[in-house]
Coordinates of C-alpha atoms in Angstrom, one line a residue:
X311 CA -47.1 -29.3 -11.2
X312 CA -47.3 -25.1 -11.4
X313 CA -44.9 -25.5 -8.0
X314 CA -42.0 -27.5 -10.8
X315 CA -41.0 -24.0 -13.3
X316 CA -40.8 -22.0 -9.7
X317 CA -38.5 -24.5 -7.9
X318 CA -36.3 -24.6 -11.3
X319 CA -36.0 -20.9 -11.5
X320 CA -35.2 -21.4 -7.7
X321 CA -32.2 -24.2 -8.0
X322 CA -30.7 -23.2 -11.1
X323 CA -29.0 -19.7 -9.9
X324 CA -27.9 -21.6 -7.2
X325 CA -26.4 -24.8 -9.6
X326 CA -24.2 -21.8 -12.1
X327 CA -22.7 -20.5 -8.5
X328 CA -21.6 -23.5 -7.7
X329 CA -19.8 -24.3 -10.9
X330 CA -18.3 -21.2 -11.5
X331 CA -15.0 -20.2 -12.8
X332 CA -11.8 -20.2 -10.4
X333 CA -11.2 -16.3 -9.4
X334 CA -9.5 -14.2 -11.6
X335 CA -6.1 -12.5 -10.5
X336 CA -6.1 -10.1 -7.8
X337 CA -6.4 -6.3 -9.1
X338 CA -3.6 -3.9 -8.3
X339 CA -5.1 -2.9 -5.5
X340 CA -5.4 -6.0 -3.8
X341 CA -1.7 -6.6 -4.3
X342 CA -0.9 -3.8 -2.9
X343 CA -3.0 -4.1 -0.3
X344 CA -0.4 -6.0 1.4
X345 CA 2.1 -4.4 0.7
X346 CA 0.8 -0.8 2.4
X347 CA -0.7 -2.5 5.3
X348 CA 3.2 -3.4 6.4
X349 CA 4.7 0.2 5.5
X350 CA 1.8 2.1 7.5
X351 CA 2.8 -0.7 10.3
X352 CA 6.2 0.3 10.1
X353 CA 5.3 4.3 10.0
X354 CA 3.0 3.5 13.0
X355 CA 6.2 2.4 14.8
X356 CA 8.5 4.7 14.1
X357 CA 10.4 6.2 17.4
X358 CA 10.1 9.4 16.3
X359 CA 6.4 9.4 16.0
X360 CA 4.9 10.4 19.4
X361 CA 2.2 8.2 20.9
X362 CA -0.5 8.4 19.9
X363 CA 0.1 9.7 16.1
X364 CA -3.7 10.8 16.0
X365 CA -2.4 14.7 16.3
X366 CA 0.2 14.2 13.5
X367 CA 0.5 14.9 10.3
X368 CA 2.0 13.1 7.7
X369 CA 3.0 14.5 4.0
X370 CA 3.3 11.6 1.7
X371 CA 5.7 12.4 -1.1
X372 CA 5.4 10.8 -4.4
X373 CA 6.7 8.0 -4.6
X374 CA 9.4 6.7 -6.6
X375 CA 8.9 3.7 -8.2
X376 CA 11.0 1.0 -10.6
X377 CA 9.5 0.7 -13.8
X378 CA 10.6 -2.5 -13.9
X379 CA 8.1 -3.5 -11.8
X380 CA 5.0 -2.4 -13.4
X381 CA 3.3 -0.6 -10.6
X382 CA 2.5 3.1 -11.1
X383 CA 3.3 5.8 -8.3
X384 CA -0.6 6.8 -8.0
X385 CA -1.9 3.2 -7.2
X386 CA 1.3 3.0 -4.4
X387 CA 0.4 6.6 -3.2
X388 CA -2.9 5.2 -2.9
X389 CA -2.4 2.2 -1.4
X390 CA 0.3 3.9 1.3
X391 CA -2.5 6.4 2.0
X392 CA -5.1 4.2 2.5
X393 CA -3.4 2.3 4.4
X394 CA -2.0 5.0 6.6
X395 CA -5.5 6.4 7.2
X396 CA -6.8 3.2 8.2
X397 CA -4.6 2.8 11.3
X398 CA -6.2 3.0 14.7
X399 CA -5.1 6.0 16.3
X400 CA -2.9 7.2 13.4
X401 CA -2.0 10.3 12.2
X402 CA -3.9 12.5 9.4
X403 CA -2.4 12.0 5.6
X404 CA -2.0 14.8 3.0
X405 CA -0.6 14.9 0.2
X406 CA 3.1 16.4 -0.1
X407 CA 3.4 19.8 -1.6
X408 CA 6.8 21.8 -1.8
X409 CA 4.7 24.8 -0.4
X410 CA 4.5 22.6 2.9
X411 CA 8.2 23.1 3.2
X412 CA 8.3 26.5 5.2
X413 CA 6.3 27.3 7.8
X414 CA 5.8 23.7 8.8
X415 CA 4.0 22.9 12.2
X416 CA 6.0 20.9 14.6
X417 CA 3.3 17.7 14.2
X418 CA 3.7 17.8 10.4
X419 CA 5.9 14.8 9.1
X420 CA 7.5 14.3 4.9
X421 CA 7.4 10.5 4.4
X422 CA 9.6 9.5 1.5
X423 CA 9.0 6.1 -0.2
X424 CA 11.1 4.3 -2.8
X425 CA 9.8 0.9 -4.5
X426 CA 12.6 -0.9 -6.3
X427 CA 12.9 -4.0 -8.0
X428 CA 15.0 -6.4 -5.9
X429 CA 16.1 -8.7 -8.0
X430 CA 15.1 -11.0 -11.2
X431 CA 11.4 -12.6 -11.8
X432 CA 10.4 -15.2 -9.9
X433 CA 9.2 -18.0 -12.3
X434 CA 7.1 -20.1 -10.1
X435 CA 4.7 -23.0 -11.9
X436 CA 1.7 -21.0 -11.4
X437 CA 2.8 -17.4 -11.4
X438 CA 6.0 -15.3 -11.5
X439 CA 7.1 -13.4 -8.5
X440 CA 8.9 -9.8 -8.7
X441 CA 11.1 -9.0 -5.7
X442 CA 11.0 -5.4 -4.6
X443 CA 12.3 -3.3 -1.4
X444 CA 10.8 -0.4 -0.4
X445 CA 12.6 2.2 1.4
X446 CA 10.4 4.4 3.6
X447 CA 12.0 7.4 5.3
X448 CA 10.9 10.2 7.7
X449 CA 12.0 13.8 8.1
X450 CA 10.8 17.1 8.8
X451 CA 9.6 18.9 6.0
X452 CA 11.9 21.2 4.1
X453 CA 15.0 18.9 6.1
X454 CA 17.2 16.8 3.9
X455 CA 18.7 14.9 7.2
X456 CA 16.2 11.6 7.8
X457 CA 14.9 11.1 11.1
X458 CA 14.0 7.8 10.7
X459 CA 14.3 4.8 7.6
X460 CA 13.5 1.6 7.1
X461 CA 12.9 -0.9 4.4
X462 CA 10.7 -3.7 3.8
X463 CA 11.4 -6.5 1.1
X464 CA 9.1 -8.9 -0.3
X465 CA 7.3 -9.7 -3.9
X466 CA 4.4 -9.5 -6.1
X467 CA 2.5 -11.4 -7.8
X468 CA 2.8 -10.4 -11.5
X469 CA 0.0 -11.7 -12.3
X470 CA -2.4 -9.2 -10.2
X471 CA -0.7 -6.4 -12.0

């Protein structure tokens, strides 16, 4: 009988785990997870990027990003950074600075990035989609002429932001 209250106390953490609510929305950052993981890619492939990156240096610029789409330029800074730094091999990330602009060192790279809304909302039955292209381009810092742009189009999930 004194084994009964200890095999309850056992079983019942166990039972509420079970039955537990469905997972809330993704944050922010897991929608954007996505999202940097395919611009670093990208980045990572760029032709004028020697191989391996891991002597370069890239400045990320603030970004510019659509209001329309509800994500703010720190948590896509963030996310492009993280995502950046987490490549095998890749180069080192710093913050863009217009002090970088003269003097630069021939391994030092400005990355640009743009995130605009790409069309209307998405209204799917369980969520609404917002279509959005980001621009990514790379130059020299203190050049205006790109060495290198691409774009990647997709959506997010409204719902995680």
């Amino acid at each position: 009988m004194p084994l009964l209250p200890l095999l309850l106390l056992t079983v019942l953490p166990l039972a509420g785990c079970a039955v537990g609510t469905p997972d809330a929305p993704q944050t922010v950052r897991q929608a954007l997870f996505g999202l940097g993981e395919r611009a670093a890619q990208r980045v990572a492939e760029a032709p004028p990027l020697p191989r391996p990156s891991s002597d370069e240096v890239l400045l990320l610029a603030a970004p510019e990003v659509d209001d329309a789409l509800g994500v703010g330029e720190n948590r896509l800074l963030e996310s492009l950074t993280r995502s950046l730094l987490g490549l095998g091999q890749g180069p080192q990330v710093l913050d863009w600075q217009p002090a970088l602009a003269s003097g630069a060192a021939a391994n030092q790279w400005r990355l640009d990035s743009r995130l605009v809304s790409a069309g209307p909302r998405l209204a799917l039955s369980d969520r609404t989609l917002l279509p959005y292209r980001l621009e990514l381009t790379l130059r020299r810092p203190g050049d205006a002429t790109p060495l290198w742009q691409t774009r990647l189009d997709g959506a997010l999930d409204a719902t995680a932001l």
